[in-house]
Short mmCIF file of C-alpha atoms in Angstrom, two decimals:
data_model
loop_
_atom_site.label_atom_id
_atom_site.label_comp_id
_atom_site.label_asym_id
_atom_site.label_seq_id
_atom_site.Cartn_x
_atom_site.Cartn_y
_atom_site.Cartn_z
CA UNK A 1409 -34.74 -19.13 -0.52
CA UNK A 1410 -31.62 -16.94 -0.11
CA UNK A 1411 -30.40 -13.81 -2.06
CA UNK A 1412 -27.58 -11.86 -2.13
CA UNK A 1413 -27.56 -8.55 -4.24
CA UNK A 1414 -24.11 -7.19 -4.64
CA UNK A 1415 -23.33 -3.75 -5.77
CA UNK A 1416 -20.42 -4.15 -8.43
CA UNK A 1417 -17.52 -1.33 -8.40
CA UNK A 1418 -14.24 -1.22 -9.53
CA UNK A 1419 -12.31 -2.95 -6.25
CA UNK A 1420 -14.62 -5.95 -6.93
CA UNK A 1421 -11.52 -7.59 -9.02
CA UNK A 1422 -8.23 -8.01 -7.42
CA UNK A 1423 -6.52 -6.63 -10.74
CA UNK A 1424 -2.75 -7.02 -9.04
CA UNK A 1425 -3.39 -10.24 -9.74
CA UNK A 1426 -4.05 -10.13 -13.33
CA UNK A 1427 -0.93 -8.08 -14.59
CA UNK A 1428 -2.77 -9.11 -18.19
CA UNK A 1429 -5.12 -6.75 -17.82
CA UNK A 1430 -3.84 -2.81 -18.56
CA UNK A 1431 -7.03 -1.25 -18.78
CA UNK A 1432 -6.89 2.10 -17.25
CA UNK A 1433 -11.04 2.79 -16.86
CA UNK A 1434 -13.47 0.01 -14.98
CA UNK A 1435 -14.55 0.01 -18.74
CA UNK A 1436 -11.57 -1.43 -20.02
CA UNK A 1437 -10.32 -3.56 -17.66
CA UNK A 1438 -13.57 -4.99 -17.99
CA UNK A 1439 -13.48 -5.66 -21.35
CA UNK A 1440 -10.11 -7.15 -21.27
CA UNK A 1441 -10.65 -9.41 -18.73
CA UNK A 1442 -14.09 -10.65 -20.58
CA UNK A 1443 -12.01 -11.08 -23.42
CA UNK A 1444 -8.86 -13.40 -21.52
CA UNK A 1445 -11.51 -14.91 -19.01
CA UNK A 1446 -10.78 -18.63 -19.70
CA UNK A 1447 -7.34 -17.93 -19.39
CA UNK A 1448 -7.67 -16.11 -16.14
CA UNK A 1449 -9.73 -17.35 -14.48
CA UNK A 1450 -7.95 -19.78 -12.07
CA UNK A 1451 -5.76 -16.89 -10.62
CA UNK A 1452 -9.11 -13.89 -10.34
CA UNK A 1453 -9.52 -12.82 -6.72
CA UNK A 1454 -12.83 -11.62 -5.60
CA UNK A 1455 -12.04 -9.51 -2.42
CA UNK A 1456 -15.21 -8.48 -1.94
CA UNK A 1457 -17.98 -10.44 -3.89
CA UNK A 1458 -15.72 -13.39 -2.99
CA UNK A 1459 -16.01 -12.80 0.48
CA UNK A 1460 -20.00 -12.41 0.57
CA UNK A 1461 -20.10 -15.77 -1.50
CA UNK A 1462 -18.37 -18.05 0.86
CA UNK A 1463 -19.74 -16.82 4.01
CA UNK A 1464 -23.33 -17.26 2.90
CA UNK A 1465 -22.41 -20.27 1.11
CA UNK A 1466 -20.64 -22.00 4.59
CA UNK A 1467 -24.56 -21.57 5.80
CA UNK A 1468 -26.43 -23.42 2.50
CA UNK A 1469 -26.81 -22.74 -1.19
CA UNK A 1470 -28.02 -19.46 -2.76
CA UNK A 1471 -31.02 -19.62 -4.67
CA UNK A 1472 -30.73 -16.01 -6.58
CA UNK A 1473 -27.49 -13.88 -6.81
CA UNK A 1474 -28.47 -10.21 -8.31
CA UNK A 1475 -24.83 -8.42 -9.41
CA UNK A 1476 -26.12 -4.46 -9.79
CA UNK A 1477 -23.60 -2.23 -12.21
CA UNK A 1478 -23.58 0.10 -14.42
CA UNK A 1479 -23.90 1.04 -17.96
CA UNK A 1480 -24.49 4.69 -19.46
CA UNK A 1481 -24.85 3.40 -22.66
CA UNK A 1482 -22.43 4.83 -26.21
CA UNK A 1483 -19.34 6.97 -25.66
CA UNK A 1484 -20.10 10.33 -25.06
CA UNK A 1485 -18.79 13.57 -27.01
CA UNK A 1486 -17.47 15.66 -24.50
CA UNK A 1487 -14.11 14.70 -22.88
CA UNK A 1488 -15.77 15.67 -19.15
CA UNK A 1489 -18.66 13.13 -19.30
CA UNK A 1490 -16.47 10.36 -20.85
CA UNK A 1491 -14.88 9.72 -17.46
CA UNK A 1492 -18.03 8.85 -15.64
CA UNK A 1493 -18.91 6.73 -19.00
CA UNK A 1494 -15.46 5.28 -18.40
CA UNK A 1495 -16.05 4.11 -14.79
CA UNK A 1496 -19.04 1.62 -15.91
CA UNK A 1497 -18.81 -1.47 -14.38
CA UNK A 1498 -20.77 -3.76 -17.04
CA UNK A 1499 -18.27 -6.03 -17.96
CA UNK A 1500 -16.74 -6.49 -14.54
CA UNK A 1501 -20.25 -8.04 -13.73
CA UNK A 1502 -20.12 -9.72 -16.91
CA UNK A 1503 -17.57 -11.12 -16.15
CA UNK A 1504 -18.20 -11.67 -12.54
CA UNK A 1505 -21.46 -13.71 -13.82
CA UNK A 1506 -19.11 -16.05 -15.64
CA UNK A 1507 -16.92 -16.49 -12.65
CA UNK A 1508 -19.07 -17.20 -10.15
CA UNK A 1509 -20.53 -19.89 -12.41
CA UNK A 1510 -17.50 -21.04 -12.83
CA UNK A 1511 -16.90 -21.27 -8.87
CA UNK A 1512 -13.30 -19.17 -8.74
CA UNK A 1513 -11.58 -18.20 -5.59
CA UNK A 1514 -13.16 -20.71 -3.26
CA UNK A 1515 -16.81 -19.90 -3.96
CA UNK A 1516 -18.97 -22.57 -4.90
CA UNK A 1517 -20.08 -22.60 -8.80
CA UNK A 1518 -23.64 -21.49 -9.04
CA UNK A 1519 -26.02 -22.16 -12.16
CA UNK A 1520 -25.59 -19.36 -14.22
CA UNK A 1521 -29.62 -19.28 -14.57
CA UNK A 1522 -29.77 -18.04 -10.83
CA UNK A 1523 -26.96 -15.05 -11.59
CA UNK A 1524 -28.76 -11.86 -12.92
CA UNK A 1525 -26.92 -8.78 -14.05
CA UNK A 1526 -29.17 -5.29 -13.30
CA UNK A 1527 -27.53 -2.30 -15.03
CA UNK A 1528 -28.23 1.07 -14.22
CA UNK A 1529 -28.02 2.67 -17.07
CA UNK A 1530 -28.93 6.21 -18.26
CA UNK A 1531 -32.44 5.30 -19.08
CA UNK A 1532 -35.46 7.82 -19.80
CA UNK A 1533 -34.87 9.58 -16.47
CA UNK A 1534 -31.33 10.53 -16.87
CA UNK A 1535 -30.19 7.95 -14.52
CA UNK A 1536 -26.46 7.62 -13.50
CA UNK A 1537 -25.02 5.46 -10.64
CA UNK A 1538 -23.68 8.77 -8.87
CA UNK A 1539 -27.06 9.92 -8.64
CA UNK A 1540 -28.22 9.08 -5.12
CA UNK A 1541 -32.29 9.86 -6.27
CA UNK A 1542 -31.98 8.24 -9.58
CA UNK A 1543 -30.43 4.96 -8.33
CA UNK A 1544 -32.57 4.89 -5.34
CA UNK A 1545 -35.93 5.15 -8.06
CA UNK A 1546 -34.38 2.30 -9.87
CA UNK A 1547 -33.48 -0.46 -7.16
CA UNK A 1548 -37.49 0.74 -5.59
CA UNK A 1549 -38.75 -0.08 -9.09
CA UNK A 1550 -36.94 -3.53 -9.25
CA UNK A 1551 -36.86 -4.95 -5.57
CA UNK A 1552 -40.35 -5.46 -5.45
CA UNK A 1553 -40.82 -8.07 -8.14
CA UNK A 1554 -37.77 -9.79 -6.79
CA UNK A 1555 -39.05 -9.98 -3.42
CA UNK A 1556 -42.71 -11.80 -5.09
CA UNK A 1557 -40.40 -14.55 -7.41
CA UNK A 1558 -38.72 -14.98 -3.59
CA UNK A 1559 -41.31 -14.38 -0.51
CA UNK A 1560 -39.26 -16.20 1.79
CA UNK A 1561 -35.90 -16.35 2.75
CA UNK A 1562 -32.39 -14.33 3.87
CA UNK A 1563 -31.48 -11.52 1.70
CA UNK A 1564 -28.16 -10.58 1.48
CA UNK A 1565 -27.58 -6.66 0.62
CA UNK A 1566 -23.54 -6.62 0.20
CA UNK A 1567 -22.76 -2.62 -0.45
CA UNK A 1568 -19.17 -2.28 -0.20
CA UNK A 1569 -18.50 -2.19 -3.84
CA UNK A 1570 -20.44 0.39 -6.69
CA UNK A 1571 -20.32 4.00 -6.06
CA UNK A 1572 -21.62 5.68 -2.42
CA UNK A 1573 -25.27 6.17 -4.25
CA UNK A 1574 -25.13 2.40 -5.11
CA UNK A 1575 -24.86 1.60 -1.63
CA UNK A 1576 -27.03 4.12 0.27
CA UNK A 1577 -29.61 3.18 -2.74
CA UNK A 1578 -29.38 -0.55 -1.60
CA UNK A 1579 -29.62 -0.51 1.46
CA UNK A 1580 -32.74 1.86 1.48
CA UNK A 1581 -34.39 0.19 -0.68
CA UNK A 1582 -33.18 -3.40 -0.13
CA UNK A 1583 -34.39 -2.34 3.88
CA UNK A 1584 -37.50 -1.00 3.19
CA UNK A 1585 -38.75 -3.88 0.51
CA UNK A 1586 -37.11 -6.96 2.51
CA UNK A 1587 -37.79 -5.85 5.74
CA UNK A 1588 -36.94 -7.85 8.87
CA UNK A 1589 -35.47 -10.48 6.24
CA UNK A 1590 -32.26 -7.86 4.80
CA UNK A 1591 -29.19 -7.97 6.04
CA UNK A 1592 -26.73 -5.88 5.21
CA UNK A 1593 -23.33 -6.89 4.45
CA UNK A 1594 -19.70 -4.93 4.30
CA UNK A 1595 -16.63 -5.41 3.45
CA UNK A 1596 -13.57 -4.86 5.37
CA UNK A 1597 -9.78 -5.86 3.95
CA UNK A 1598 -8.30 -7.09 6.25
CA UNK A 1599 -11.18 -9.83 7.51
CA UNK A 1600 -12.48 -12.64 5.16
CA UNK A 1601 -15.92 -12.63 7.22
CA UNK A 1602 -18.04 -9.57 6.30
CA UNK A 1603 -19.71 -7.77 9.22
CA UNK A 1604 -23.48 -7.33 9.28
CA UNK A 1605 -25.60 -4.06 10.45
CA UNK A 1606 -28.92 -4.48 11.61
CA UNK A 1607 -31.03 -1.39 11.89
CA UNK A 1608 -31.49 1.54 9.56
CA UNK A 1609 -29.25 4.54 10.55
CA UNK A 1610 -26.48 1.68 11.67
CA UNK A 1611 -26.86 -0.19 8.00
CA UNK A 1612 -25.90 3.27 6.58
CA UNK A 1613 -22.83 4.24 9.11
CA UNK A 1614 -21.02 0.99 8.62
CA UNK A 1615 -20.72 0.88 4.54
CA UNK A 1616 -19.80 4.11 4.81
CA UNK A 1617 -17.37 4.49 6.97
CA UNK A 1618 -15.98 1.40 5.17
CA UNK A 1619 -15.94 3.22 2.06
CA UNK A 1620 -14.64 6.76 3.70
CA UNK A 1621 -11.80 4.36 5.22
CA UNK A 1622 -11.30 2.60 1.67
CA UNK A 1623 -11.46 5.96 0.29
CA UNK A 1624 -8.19 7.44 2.59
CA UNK A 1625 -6.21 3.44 2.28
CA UNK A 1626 -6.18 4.78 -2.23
CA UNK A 1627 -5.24 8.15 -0.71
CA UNK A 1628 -8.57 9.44 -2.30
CA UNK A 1629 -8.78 12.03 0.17
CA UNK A 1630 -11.17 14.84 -1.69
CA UNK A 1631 -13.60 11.81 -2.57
CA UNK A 1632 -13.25 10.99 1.79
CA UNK A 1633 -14.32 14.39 2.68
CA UNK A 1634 -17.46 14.84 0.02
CA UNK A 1635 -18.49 11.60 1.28
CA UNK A 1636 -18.52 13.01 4.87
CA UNK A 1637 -20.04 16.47 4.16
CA UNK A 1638 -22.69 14.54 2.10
CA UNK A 1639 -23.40 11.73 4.88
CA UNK A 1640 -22.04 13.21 8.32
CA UNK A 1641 -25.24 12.64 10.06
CA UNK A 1642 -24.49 8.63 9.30
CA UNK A 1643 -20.46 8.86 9.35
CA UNK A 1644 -20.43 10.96 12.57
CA UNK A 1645 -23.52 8.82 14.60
CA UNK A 1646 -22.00 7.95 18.41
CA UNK A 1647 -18.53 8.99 17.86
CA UNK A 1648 -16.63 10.83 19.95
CA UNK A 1649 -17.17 14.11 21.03
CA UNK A 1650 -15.06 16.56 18.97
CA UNK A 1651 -14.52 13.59 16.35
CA UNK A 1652 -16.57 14.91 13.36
CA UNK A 1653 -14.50 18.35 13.73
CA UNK A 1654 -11.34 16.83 13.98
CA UNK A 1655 -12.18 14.51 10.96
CA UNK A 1656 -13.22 16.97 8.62
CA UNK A 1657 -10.28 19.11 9.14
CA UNK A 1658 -7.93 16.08 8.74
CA UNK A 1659 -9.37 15.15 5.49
CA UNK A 1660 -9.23 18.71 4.26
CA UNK A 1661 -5.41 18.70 5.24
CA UNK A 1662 -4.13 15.39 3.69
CA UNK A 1663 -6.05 16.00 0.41
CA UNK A 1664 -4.06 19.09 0.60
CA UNK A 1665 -0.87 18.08 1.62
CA UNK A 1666 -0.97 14.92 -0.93
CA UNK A 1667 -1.09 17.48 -3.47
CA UNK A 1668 1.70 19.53 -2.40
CA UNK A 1669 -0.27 22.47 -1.08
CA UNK A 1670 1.33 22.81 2.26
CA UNK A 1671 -0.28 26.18 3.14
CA UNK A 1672 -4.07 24.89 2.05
CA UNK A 1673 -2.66 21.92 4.47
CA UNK A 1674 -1.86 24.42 7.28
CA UNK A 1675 -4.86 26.64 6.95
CA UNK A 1676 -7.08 23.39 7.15
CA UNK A 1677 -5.88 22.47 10.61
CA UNK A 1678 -5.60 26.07 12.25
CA UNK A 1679 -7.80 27.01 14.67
CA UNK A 1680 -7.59 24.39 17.30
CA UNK A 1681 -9.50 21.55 15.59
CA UNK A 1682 -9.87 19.49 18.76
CA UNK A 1683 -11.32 22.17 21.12
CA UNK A 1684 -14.59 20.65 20.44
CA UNK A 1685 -13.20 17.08 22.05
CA UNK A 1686 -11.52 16.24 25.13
CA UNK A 1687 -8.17 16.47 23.80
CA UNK A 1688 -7.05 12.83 22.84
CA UNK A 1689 -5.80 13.42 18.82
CA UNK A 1690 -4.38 17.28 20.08
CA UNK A 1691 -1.21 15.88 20.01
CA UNK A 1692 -1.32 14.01 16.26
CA UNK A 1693 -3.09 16.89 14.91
CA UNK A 1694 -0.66 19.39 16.17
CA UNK A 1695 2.04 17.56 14.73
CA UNK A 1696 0.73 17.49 11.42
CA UNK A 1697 -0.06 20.55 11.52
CA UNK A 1698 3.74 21.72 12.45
CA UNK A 1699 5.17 19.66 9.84
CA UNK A 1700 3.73 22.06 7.04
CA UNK A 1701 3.82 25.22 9.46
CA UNK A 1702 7.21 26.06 7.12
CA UNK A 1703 9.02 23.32 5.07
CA UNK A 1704 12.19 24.00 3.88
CA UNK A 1705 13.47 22.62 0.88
CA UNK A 1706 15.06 19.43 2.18
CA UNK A 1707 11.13 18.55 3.93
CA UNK A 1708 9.92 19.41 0.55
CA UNK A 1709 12.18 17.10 -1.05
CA UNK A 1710 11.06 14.26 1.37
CA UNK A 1711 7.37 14.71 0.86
CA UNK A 1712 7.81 14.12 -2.77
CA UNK A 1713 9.19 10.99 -2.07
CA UNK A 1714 6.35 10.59 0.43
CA UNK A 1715 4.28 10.82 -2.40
CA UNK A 1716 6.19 8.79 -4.61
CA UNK A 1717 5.52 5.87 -2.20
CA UNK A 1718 1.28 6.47 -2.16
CA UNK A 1719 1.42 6.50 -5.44
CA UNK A 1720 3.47 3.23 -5.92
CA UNK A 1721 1.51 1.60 -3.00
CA UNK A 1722 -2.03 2.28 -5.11
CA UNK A 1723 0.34 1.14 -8.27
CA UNK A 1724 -0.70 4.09 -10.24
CA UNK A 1725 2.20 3.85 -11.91
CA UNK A 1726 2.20 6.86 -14.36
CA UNK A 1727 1.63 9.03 -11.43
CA UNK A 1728 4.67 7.48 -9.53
CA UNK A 1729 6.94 7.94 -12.30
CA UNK A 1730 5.91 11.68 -12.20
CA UNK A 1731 7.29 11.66 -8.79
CA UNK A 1732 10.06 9.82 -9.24
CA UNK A 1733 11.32 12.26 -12.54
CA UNK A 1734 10.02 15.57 -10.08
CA UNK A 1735 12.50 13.86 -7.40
CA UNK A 1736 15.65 13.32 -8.93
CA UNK A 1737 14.85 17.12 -10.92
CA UNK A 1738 14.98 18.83 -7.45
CA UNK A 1739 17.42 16.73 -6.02
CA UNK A 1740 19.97 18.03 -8.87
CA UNK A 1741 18.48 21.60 -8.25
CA UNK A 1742 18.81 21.07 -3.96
CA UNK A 1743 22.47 20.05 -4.79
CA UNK A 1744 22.76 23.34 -7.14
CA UNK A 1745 21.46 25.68 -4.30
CA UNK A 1746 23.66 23.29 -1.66
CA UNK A 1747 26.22 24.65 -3.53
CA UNK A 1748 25.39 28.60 -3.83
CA UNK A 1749 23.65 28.51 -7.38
CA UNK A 1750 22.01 31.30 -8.19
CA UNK A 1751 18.14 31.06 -10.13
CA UNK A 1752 16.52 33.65 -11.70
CA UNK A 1753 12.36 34.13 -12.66
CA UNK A 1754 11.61 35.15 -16.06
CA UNK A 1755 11.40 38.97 -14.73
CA UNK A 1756 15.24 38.61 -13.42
CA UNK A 1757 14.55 37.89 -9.93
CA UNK A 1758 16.42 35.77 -7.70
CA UNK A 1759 14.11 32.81 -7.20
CA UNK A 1760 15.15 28.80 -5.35
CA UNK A 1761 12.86 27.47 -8.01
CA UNK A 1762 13.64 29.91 -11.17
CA UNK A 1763 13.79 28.49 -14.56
CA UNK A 1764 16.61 30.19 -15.51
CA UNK A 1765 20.31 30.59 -14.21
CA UNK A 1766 22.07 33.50 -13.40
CA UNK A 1767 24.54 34.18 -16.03
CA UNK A 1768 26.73 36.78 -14.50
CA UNK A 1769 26.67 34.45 -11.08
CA UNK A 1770 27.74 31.41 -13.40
CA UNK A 1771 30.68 33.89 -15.37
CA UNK A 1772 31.90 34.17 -12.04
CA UNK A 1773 32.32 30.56 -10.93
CA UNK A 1774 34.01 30.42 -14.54
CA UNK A 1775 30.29 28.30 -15.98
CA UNK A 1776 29.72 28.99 -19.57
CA UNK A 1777 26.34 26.95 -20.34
CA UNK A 1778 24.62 27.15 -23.81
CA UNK A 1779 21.63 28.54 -22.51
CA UNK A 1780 20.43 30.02 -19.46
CA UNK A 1781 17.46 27.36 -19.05
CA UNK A 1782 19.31 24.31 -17.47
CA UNK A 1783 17.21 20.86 -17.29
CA UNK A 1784 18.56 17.95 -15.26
CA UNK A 1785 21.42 17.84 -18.23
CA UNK A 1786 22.77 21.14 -17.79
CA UNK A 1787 21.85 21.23 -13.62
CA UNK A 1788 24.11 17.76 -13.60
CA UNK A 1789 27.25 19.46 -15.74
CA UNK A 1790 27.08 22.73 -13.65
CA UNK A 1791 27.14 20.37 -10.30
CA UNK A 1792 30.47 18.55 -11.69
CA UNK A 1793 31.67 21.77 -12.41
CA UNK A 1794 31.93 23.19 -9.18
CA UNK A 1795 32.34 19.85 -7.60
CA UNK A 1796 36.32 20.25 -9.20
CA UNK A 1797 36.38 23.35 -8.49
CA UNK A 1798 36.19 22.56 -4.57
CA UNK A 1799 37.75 19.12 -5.04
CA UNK A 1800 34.48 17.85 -3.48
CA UNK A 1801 34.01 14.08 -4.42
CA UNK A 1802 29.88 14.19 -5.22
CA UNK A 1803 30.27 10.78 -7.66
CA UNK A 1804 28.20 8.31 -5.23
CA UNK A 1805 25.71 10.77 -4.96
CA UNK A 1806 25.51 11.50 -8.94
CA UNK A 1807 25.61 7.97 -9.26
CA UNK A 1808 22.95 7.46 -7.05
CA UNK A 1809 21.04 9.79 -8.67
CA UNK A 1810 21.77 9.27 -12.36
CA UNK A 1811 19.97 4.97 -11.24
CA UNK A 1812 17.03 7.01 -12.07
CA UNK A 1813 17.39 8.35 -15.52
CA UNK A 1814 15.84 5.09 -17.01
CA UNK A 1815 12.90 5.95 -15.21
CA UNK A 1816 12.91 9.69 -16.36
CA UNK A 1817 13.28 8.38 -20.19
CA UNK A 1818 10.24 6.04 -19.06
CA UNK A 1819 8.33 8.77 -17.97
CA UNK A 1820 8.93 10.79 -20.91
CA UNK A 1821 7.96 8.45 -23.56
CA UNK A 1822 4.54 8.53 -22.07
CA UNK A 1823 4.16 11.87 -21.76
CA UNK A 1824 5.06 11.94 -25.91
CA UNK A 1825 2.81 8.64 -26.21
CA UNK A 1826 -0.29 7.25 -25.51
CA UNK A 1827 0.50 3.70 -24.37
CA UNK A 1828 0.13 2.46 -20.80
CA UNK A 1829 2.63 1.28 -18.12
CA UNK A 1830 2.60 -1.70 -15.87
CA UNK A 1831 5.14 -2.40 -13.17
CA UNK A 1832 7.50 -4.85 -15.08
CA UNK A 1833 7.93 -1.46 -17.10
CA UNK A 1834 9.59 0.10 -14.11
CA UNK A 1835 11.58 -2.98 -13.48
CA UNK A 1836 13.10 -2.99 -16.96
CA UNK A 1837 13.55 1.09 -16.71
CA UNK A 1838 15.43 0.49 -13.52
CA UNK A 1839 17.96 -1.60 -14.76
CA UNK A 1840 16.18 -4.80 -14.76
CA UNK A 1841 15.93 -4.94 -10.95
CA UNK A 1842 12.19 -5.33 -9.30
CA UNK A 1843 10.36 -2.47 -9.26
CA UNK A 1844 10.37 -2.46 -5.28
CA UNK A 1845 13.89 -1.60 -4.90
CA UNK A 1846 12.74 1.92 -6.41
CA UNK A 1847 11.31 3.35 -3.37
CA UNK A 1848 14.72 2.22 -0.79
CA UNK A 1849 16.71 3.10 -4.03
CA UNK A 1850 14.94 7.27 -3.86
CA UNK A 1851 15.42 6.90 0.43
CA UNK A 1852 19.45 6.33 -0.23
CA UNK A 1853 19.27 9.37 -2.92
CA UNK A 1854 17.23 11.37 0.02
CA UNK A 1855 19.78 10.64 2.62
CA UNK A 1856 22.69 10.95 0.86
CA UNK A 1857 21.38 14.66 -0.33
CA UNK A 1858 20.28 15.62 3.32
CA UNK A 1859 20.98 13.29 5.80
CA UNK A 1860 18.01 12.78 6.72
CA UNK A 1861 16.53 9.54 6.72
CA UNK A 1862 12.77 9.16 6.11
CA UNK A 1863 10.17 7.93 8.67
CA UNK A 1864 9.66 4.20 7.50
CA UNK A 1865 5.98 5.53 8.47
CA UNK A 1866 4.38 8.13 5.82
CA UNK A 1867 2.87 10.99 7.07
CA UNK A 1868 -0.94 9.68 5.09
CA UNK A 1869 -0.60 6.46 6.63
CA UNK A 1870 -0.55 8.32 10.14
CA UNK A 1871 -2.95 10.33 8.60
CA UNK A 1872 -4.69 6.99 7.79
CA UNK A 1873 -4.67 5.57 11.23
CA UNK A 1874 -5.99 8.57 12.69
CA UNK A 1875 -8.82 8.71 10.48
CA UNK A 1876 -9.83 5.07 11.48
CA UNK A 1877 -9.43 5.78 15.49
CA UNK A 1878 -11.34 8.69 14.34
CA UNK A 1879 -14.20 7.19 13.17
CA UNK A 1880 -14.09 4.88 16.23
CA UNK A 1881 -17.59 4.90 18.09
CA UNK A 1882 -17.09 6.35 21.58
#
């Protein structure tokens, strides 16, 4: 008899497949994909699920396949709970029960008799699948009776997916009720066979370091760093001297720096982070800690469109067009300062990033705006104007720049809205050209305002790699 038990999270669907679905919550896209199932089904991707399946499958037929989610019942009242109620994965392993009796992605079908669904839901106890105690209380409470229906036999624990306390529940439970027979299964992207771990502490480091890593590859970098302060002892067993340091500094700095605060970036790798180790990241971590020692403006300007491109690689697509319209804003503003503008704070100071212009700066380059708060509008007309003024020819820049406005208007009507975005959105905002061009379209913008021309390798993806050489076992 052989069982696999699969913990079900959100990265158990491979929605960039399935532009159909828009749902913005596990919830939803859940529910919409329940709802289109027969119609999607030939082209759903199970990267991780998927993977389990035909590995065990290559070996003989599963007898019992146990998909665990979760479920925390009716909407809640206040807006801060509703998030975690949003996150539920119950239809995804709905749905997931339908597929794999379907037999999608190269899985063989199973009879839908020998797929269960366990939800962990809020129950009597308060349960929640973040709650490493309560989730650990409900897989000891269930195992048992699974393990008498099925005395003999492999048992499959696959713990990539679900939520950390999903998979440290799983495979502490799954370990101590199966015994000798568990073995636990993870997930890696870039490797259709899943590894194995074998012994306690080791069937703890390996999903976790998996999910730490899958954690930095969405840019996720606050939910990297509580999962190392909350499982170091696991995350941090046999590596390198000096590694855990380094590592916990590093993740402090890029969930900094991806949110643009370059001096909670700095502070988090001061004080010689590698003294602990023998020296071999000094070098990477020294550079990134230089690079937001002191940006100027024109660094500043780049990082956005760093972050432009995390955002657009994890197609969170409201969140890119946030960058894009905060781009082309300072880019008119860089140009204004370029150019000896003078901003003002609301108490009359002069300030780079002031909301208002100095009037008696702009009477003197003859500049006779409506108002003294200029938007991209006014910043644009006040650029042309001293562009004749100098007889400087700035029209392939402007041009270059004013690509983007489709994708300001874009951004706009969702701020004013509630409706979603998808990327055919930004396609059709760009002038009907493919949403990739965006990112070498803001590069051109960025060179032609600075000359500078950005690293074809963002600072978190050399963030990224270090973080996996990092957790590298010595």
């Amino acid at each position: 008899m052989t069982i696999l038990l699969c913990n079900i999270g959100s990265r158990d669907i491979a929605w960039n497949k399935l532009p159909e679905i828009t749902g913005r919550s596990s919830r939803a896209s859940g529910q919409q994909l329940l709802a289109q199932l027969d119609a999607l089904a030939a082209r759903v991707r199970l990267p991780m699920v998927g993977k389990a399946l035909r590995s065990i499958q290559g070996k003989g037929a599963i007898d019992q396949v146990i998909l665990i989610a979760s479920d925390q019942g009716d909407a809640p009242a206040s807006e801060g709970d509703r998030k975690a109620w949003e996150s539920d994965t119950i239809f995804i392993a709905q749905a997931l029960a339908r597929l794999l009796a379907m037999g999608v992605d190269g899985c063989a079908p199973i009879v839908p008799e020998r797929i269960a669904v366990w939800l962990i839901g809020a129950g009597d106890e308060g349960r929640d699948p973040s709650d490493y105690d309560g989730v650990r209380r409900f897989l000891e409470a269930q195992l048992p009776a699974l393990a008498q229906q099925h005395p003999e036999g492999p048992v499959y624990l696959e713990v990539t997916g679900g939520t950390p306390a999903m998979s440290i529940g799983l495979l502490i439970a799954g370990s101590a009720v199966f015994g000798d027979r568990a073995t636990a299964l993870y997930i890696q992207e870039r490797y259709e066979q899943p590894a194995t771990l074998n012994t306690s502490r080791r069937l703890a480091a390996g999903p976790l370091r998996s999910a730490l890593r899958s954690h930095a590859r969405s840019y996720d970098y606050s939910a990297a760093l509580a999962l190392l302060k909350e499982h170091r002892g696991s995350i941090t067993d046999r590596l390198h001297t000096g590694a855990a340091e380094a590592l916990e500094a590093l993740l402090g700095y890029a969930s900094c720096r991806f949110n643009f605060d370059f001096p909670g970036a700095h502070a988090a790798l001061g004080g010689g982070v590698d003294r602990a180790g023998d020296g071999r990241w000094r070098a990477e971590l020294l550079a990134l800690h230089h690079e937001v020692a002191r940006p100027d403006r024109e660094t500043t300007l780049a990082e956005v469109f760093y972050g432009a491109a995390a955002r657009f690689d994890t197609c969170a697509w409201a969140d890119f067009l946030t960058q894009v319209v905060r781009f082309q804003e300072n880019a008119f503003r860089t140009m204004c300062l370029q150019r000896g503008v003078r901003f003002l704070d609301f108490s009359g100071n002069p300030v780079d990033d002031g909301a208002k212009l100095d009037m008696a700066w702009a009477a003197q380059v003859g500049f006779s705006p409506r108002s003294d708060m200029l938007g991209r509008t006014g910043m644009e007309r006040l650029i042309e104007h001293l562009a004749r003024r100098s007889g400087e020819n700035i029209r392939p820049t402007m041009a270059l720049l004013g690509e983007l406005e489709g994708l300001a208007r874009l951004r706009n009507g969702l701020t004013h809205s509630l409706r979603g975005v998808h990327e055919s959105d930004l396609a059709q905002a760009f002038g009907g050209r493919q949403a990739a061009q965006i990112l070498p379209h803001l590069a051109a913008c960025l060179t032609a305002l600075t000359g500078r021309t950005p690293s074809a390798t963002t600072p978190f993806q050399r963030v990224n790699a270090l973080v996996g050489r990092l957790l590298t076992e010595a």
